[in-house]
mmCIF file of C-alpha atoms and ligand atoms in Angstrom:
data_model
loop_
_atom_site.group_PDB
_atom_site.id
_atom_site.type_symbol
_atom_site.label_atom_id
_atom_site.label_comp_id
_atom_site.label_asym_id
_atom_site.label_seq_id
_atom_site.Cartn_x
_atom_site.Cartn_y
_atom_site.Cartn_z
ATOM 1 C CA MET A 1 13.684 29.724 -5.171
ATOM 2 C CA GLY A 2 15.608 32.256 -3.133
ATOM 3 C CA ARG A 3 19.362 32.742 -3.365
ATOM 4 C CA PHE A 4 21.546 30.505 -1.187
ATOM 5 C CA VAL A 5 24.889 31.950 -0.074
ATOM 6 C CA VAL A 6 27.320 30.246 2.300
ATOM 7 C CA PHE A 7 30.264 31.733 4.203
ATOM 8 C CA GLU A 8 33.258 29.508 4.886
ATOM 9 C CA GLY A 9 36.626 29.980 6.554
ATOM 10 C CA GLY A 10 38.797 28.912 9.447
ATOM 11 C CA GLU A 11 38.402 30.022 13.042
ATOM 12 C CA GLY A 12 38.917 33.758 13.427
ATOM 13 C CA SER A 13 38.326 34.462 9.724
ATOM 14 C CA GLY A 14 35.436 36.812 10.498
ATOM 15 C CA LYS A 15 32.975 34.882 8.333
ATOM 16 C CA SER A 16 30.181 34.848 10.955
ATOM 17 C CA THR A 17 30.220 38.652 11.143
ATOM 18 C CA GLN A 18 30.195 38.989 7.358
ATOM 19 C CA ALA A 19 27.441 36.383 6.961
ATOM 20 C CA ARG A 20 25.230 38.340 9.352
ATOM 21 C CA LEU A 21 25.932 41.616 7.551
ATOM 22 C CA LEU A 22 24.940 40.174 4.172
ATOM 23 C CA ALA A 23 21.802 38.601 5.672
ATOM 24 C CA GLN A 24 20.807 41.991 7.082
ATOM 25 C CA ARG A 25 21.479 43.757 3.788
ATOM 26 C CA TRP A 26 19.366 41.251 1.861
ATOM 27 C CA ASN A 27 16.737 40.760 4.580
ATOM 28 C CA ALA A 28 17.618 37.074 4.199
ATOM 29 C CA VAL A 29 17.195 34.181 6.620
ATOM 30 C CA PHE A 30 20.449 33.937 8.588
ATOM 31 C CA THR A 31 21.425 30.511 9.856
ATOM 32 C CA PHE A 32 24.510 28.474 10.770
ATOM 33 C CA GLU A 33 26.054 25.023 11.223
ATOM 34 C CA PRO A 34 26.462 23.068 13.312
ATOM 35 C CA GLY A 35 23.437 23.837 15.482
ATOM 36 C CA GLY A 36 20.975 25.833 13.375
ATOM 37 C CA THR A 37 17.997 23.855 14.751
ATOM 38 C CA ALA A 38 16.918 22.633 18.209
ATOM 39 C CA VAL A 39 18.079 19.083 17.434
ATOM 40 C CA GLY A 40 21.235 20.549 15.911
ATOM 41 C CA GLN A 41 22.016 22.371 19.159
ATOM 42 C CA GLN A 42 22.325 19.000 20.879
ATOM 43 C CA LEU A 43 24.613 17.712 18.134
ATOM 44 C CA ARG A 44 26.637 20.937 18.325
ATOM 45 C CA GLN A 45 27.089 20.473 22.056
ATOM 46 C CA LEU A 46 28.372 16.942 21.503
ATOM 47 C CA LEU A 47 30.638 17.968 18.620
ATOM 48 C CA LEU A 48 32.229 21.048 20.152
ATOM 49 C CA ASP A 49 32.368 20.308 23.888
ATOM 50 C CA PRO A 50 36.002 19.563 24.833
ATOM 51 C CA GLU A 51 34.539 17.007 27.296
ATOM 52 C CA THR A 52 33.575 14.848 24.307
ATOM 53 C CA GLY A 53 37.265 14.152 23.744
ATOM 54 C CA ASP A 54 38.466 12.333 20.642
ATOM 55 C CA LEU A 55 35.762 11.367 18.173
ATOM 56 C CA ASP A 56 36.356 8.919 15.368
ATOM 57 C CA ALA A 57 36.717 11.013 12.184
ATOM 58 C CA ARG A 58 33.928 9.136 10.382
ATOM 59 C CA GLY A 59 31.663 9.526 13.384
ATOM 60 C CA GLU A 60 32.436 13.240 13.455
ATOM 61 C CA ALA A 61 31.682 13.568 9.721
ATOM 62 C CA LEU A 62 28.386 11.699 10.122
ATOM 63 C CA LEU A 63 27.297 13.818 13.090
ATOM 64 C CA MET A 64 28.047 16.998 11.102
ATOM 65 C CA ALA A 65 26.079 15.534 8.193
ATOM 66 C CA ALA A 66 23.186 14.563 10.498
ATOM 67 C CA ASP A 67 23.007 18.140 11.770
ATOM 68 C CA ARG A 68 23.040 19.365 8.157
ATOM 69 C CA ALA A 69 20.355 16.933 6.970
ATOM 70 C CA HIS A 70 17.907 18.154 9.606
ATOM 71 C CA HIS A 71 18.875 21.777 9.015
ATOM 72 C CA VAL A 72 18.374 21.557 5.250
ATOM 73 C CA ALA A 73 15.071 19.697 5.589
ATOM 74 C CA THR A 74 13.525 21.940 8.221
ATOM 75 C CA VAL A 75 15.108 25.394 7.745
ATOM 76 C CA ILE A 76 17.096 25.984 4.551
ATOM 77 C CA ARG A 77 15.043 24.261 1.871
ATOM 78 C CA PRO A 78 11.648 25.435 3.156
ATOM 79 C CA ALA A 79 12.912 29.050 3.267
ATOM 80 C CA LEU A 80 14.339 28.850 -0.275
ATOM 81 C CA MET A 81 11.074 27.307 -1.509
ATOM 82 C CA ARG A 82 9.152 30.237 -0.024
ATOM 83 C CA GLY A 83 11.377 32.491 -2.116
ATOM 84 C CA ARG A 84 13.471 33.729 0.813
ATOM 85 C CA ASP A 85 17.204 34.245 0.414
ATOM 86 C CA VAL A 86 19.279 32.197 2.870
ATOM 87 C CA VAL A 87 22.740 33.077 4.207
ATOM 88 C CA CYS A 88 24.412 30.218 6.066
ATOM 89 C CA ASP A 89 27.507 30.386 8.258
ATOM 90 C CA ARG A 90 29.302 27.116 7.260
ATOM 91 C CA TYR A 91 27.895 24.271 5.157
ATOM 92 C CA VAL A 92 29.263 21.271 3.213
ATOM 93 C CA GLY A 93 32.533 23.134 2.551
ATOM 94 C CA SER A 94 33.321 22.961 6.279
ATOM 95 C CA SER A 95 32.933 19.184 6.279
ATOM 96 C CA LEU A 96 35.141 18.921 3.184
ATOM 97 C CA ALA A 97 37.894 21.120 4.668
ATOM 98 C CA TYR A 98 37.780 19.852 8.280
ATOM 99 C CA GLN A 99 36.733 16.202 8.023
ATOM 100 C CA GLY A 100 37.681 15.568 4.386
ATOM 101 C CA HIS A 101 41.073 17.254 4.267
ATOM 102 C CA ALA A 102 42.280 18.024 7.809
ATOM 103 C CA ARG A 103 41.035 14.757 9.349
ATOM 104 C CA GLY A 104 42.129 12.917 6.216
ATOM 105 C CA LEU A 105 38.881 11.229 5.140
ATOM 106 C CA GLY A 106 39.189 12.597 1.605
ATOM 107 C CA PHE A 107 36.950 15.024 -0.258
ATOM 108 C CA SER A 108 35.047 12.430 -2.248
ATOM 109 C CA GLU A 109 33.880 10.251 0.655
ATOM 110 C CA VAL A 110 32.758 13.272 2.634
ATOM 111 C CA GLN A 111 30.999 14.657 -0.444
ATOM 112 C CA VAL A 112 29.045 11.394 -0.803
ATOM 113 C CA ILE A 113 27.567 11.472 2.710
ATOM 114 C CA ASN A 114 26.790 15.169 2.264
ATOM 115 C CA ASP A 115 24.993 14.609 -1.027
ATOM 116 C CA PHE A 116 22.833 12.130 0.876
ATOM 117 C CA ALA A 117 22.334 14.532 3.805
ATOM 118 C CA THR A 118 21.386 17.542 1.684
ATOM 119 C CA GLU A 119 19.623 15.698 -1.142
ATOM 120 C CA GLY A 120 22.072 17.535 -3.372
ATOM 121 C CA LEU A 121 21.220 21.077 -2.271
ATOM 122 C CA ALA A 122 24.262 23.168 -3.265
ATOM 123 C CA PRO A 123 24.795 26.874 -2.565
ATOM 124 C CA ASP A 124 24.645 29.411 -5.399
ATOM 125 C CA LEU A 125 27.790 31.026 -3.999
ATOM 126 C CA VAL A 126 30.368 30.145 -1.342
ATOM 127 C CA VAL A 127 32.349 33.073 0.062
ATOM 128 C CA LEU A 128 35.641 31.903 1.563
ATOM 129 C CA LEU A 129 37.246 34.365 3.966
ATOM 130 C CA SER A 130 40.956 33.830 4.485
ATOM 131 C CA VAL A 131 43.277 35.434 7.004
ATOM 132 C CA PRO A 132 46.927 34.679 7.802
ATOM 133 C CA GLU A 133 47.535 32.428 10.810
ATOM 134 C CA ASP A 134 48.736 35.227 13.087
ATOM 135 C CA VAL A 135 45.626 37.340 12.407
ATOM 136 C CA ALA A 136 43.361 34.367 13.166
ATOM 137 C CA ALA A 137 45.306 33.595 16.353
ATOM 138 C CA ALA A 138 45.056 37.209 17.563
ATOM 139 C CA ARG A 139 41.283 37.266 16.943
ATOM 140 C CA LEU A 140 40.816 33.902 18.663
ATOM 141 C CA ALA A 141 42.775 35.010 21.708
ATOM 142 C CA LEU A 142 39.965 37.492 22.362
ATOM 143 C CA ALA A 143 37.242 34.864 21.961
ATOM 144 C CA GLY A 144 37.597 33.007 25.275
ATOM 145 C CA LYS A 145 37.840 29.280 25.990
ATOM 146 C CA PRO A 146 38.610 27.222 22.834
ATOM 147 C CA ASP A 147 36.083 24.556 21.809
ATOM 148 C CA ARG A 148 36.977 20.970 20.818
ATOM 149 C CA MET A 149 37.746 21.856 17.190
ATOM 150 C CA GLU A 150 39.627 25.049 18.037
ATOM 151 C CA SER A 151 41.871 22.992 20.349
ATOM 152 C CA ALA A 152 42.880 20.627 17.534
ATOM 153 C CA GLY A 153 46.296 22.256 17.047
ATOM 154 C CA VAL A 154 48.199 24.415 14.586
ATOM 155 C CA GLU A 155 48.914 21.606 12.088
ATOM 156 C CA PHE A 156 45.237 20.677 11.917
ATOM 157 C CA HIS A 157 44.208 24.271 11.236
ATOM 158 C CA ARG A 158 46.897 24.594 8.584
ATOM 159 C CA LYS A 159 45.356 21.600 6.853
ATOM 160 C CA VAL A 160 41.912 23.201 7.129
ATOM 161 C CA ALA A 161 43.229 26.331 5.378
ATOM 162 C CA GLU A 162 44.913 24.182 2.719
ATOM 163 C CA GLY A 163 41.689 22.230 2.160
ATOM 164 C CA TYR A 164 39.705 25.446 1.726
ATOM 165 C CA ALA A 165 42.244 26.815 -0.762
ATOM 166 C CA MET A 166 41.970 23.607 -2.814
ATOM 167 C CA LEU A 167 38.171 23.767 -2.792
ATOM 168 C CA ALA A 168 38.153 27.398 -3.939
ATOM 169 C CA ALA A 169 40.694 26.645 -6.682
ATOM 170 C CA HIS A 170 38.736 23.628 -7.957
ATOM 171 C CA ASN A 171 35.322 25.293 -7.903
ATOM 172 C CA PRO A 172 35.832 28.752 -9.401
ATOM 173 C CA HIS A 173 32.198 29.039 -10.529
ATOM 174 C CA SER A 174 30.681 28.585 -7.092
ATOM 175 C CA TRP A 175 33.509 29.614 -4.723
ATOM 176 C CA VAL A 176 35.177 32.981 -4.291
ATOM 177 C CA ALA A 177 38.111 33.609 -1.946
ATOM 178 C CA ILE A 178 38.208 36.982 -0.217
ATOM 179 C CA ASP A 179 40.936 38.550 1.893
ATOM 180 C CA GLY A 180 39.534 38.693 5.434
ATOM 181 C CA THR A 181 42.173 41.043 6.868
ATOM 182 C CA GLY A 182 41.414 44.615 7.888
ATOM 183 C CA LEU A 183 38.443 46.325 9.446
ATOM 184 C CA ILE A 184 34.969 44.772 9.373
ATOM 185 C CA GLU A 185 33.811 47.577 7.041
ATOM 186 C CA GLU A 186 36.711 46.969 4.646
ATOM 187 C CA VAL A 187 35.979 43.252 4.392
ATOM 188 C CA GLU A 188 32.280 44.058 4.035
ATOM 189 C CA GLN A 189 33.032 46.217 0.984
ATOM 190 C CA ARG A 190 35.017 43.372 -0.608
ATOM 191 C CA VAL A 191 32.194 40.916 0.046
ATOM 192 C CA LYS A 192 29.631 43.375 -1.279
ATOM 193 C CA ALA A 193 31.544 43.904 -4.520
ATOM 194 C CA ILE A 194 31.764 40.166 -5.179
ATOM 195 C CA VAL A 195 28.173 39.436 -4.220
ATOM 196 C CA GLU A 196 26.870 42.250 -6.407
ATOM 197 C CA SER A 197 28.907 41.035 -9.350
ATOM 198 C CA ARG A 198 27.489 37.509 -8.908
ATOM 199 C CA PHE A 199 23.920 38.658 -8.269
ATOM 200 C CA PRO A 200 23.447 41.933 -10.139
ATOM 201 C CA PRO A 201 20.590 44.016 -8.631
ATOM 202 C CA GLU A 202 17.441 43.636 -10.728
ATOM 203 C CA VAL A 203 16.980 46.508 -13.136
ATOM 204 C CA ALA A 204 13.855 48.488 -12.236
ATOM 205 C CA GLN A 205 11.190 48.152 -14.937
HETATM 206 P P1 LIG B 301 31.665 27.575 15.341
HETATM 207 O O1 LIG B 301 31.538 28.087 16.705
HETATM 208 O O2 LIG B 301 30.516 27.687 14.431
HETATM 209 O O3 LIG B 301 33.001 28.110 14.739
HETATM 210 P P2 LIG B 301 33.283 29.421 13.988
HETATM 211 O O4 LIG B 301 32.967 30.541 14.930
HETATM 212 O O5 LIG B 301 34.719 29.255 13.668
HETATM 213 O O6 LIG B 301 32.377 29.328 12.799
HETATM 214 O O7 LIG B 301 32.147 26.080 15.441
HETATM 215 C C1 LIG B 301 32.064 25.216 14.431
HETATM 216 C C2 LIG B 301 33.265 24.310 14.477
HETATM 217 O O8 LIG B 301 32.910 23.073 13.868
HETATM 218 C C3 LIG B 301 34.421 24.867 13.700
HETATM 219 O O9 LIG B 301 35.616 24.516 14.339
HETATM 220 C C4 LIG B 301 34.347 24.110 12.396
HETATM 221 C C5 LIG B 301 33.735 22.811 12.776
HETATM 222 N N1 LIG B 301 32.942 22.162 11.694
HETATM 223 C C6 LIG B 301 33.421 21.006 11.108
HETATM 224 O O10 LIG B 301 34.490 20.511 11.476
HETATM 225 N N2 LIG B 301 32.685 20.416 10.117
HETATM 226 C C7 LIG B 301 31.484 20.920 9.701
HETATM 227 O O11 LIG B 301 30.844 20.352 8.789
HETATM 228 C C8 LIG B 301 31.012 22.120 10.328
HETATM 229 C C9 LIG B 301 29.698 22.715 9.918
HETATM 230 C C10 LIG B 301 31.772 22.706 11.321
#
């Protein structure tokens, strides 16, 4: 099995950039959620289009889990089984922070539907990138029109950050929180140091 690393964080945390950089460095499969498959793109459209309007929280959690089930079955697990490393931009942690904590469904109920969706496939490491609210807001201001989740309001995104912090604190073996402030290269060095300590390079024989 290859190594499975996930990047998590709120909007504007820079995790997508860092996920791509690690995937390049490892020559890993890079993928993302929601929308990492053709079917997933349709679910992503539904989930993120502001035109969708309010979605029942359970419906939202199930649609995220449906995207993930198809993604795991057709992209992530087959790649890992072939021995490829996989770097994924968002995974179950996003559903726990956004739907579980910020939408108020609770971690345990959201975990249950995700265990079903993923058949229990858990990442070897989750890298959580955190930035203060003002840094995230400044980065987002450059990103154009907000999607449905980005428009959910300051309080919602505070809850997301709180949910992530709880997850990292409760899962110290699999989660690591990294300061996402500063230049891309600076954050990259922090990520690299952590990843190398978790997955030491194989000693040449
Ligand atoms: P995306 O464009 O991937 O956001 P970012 O650039 O911040 O990664 O949009 C994904 C949005 O969907 C983001 O607001 C987080 C949200 N989301 C959930 O609420 N639950 C989930 O399980 C996942 C995967 C994403």
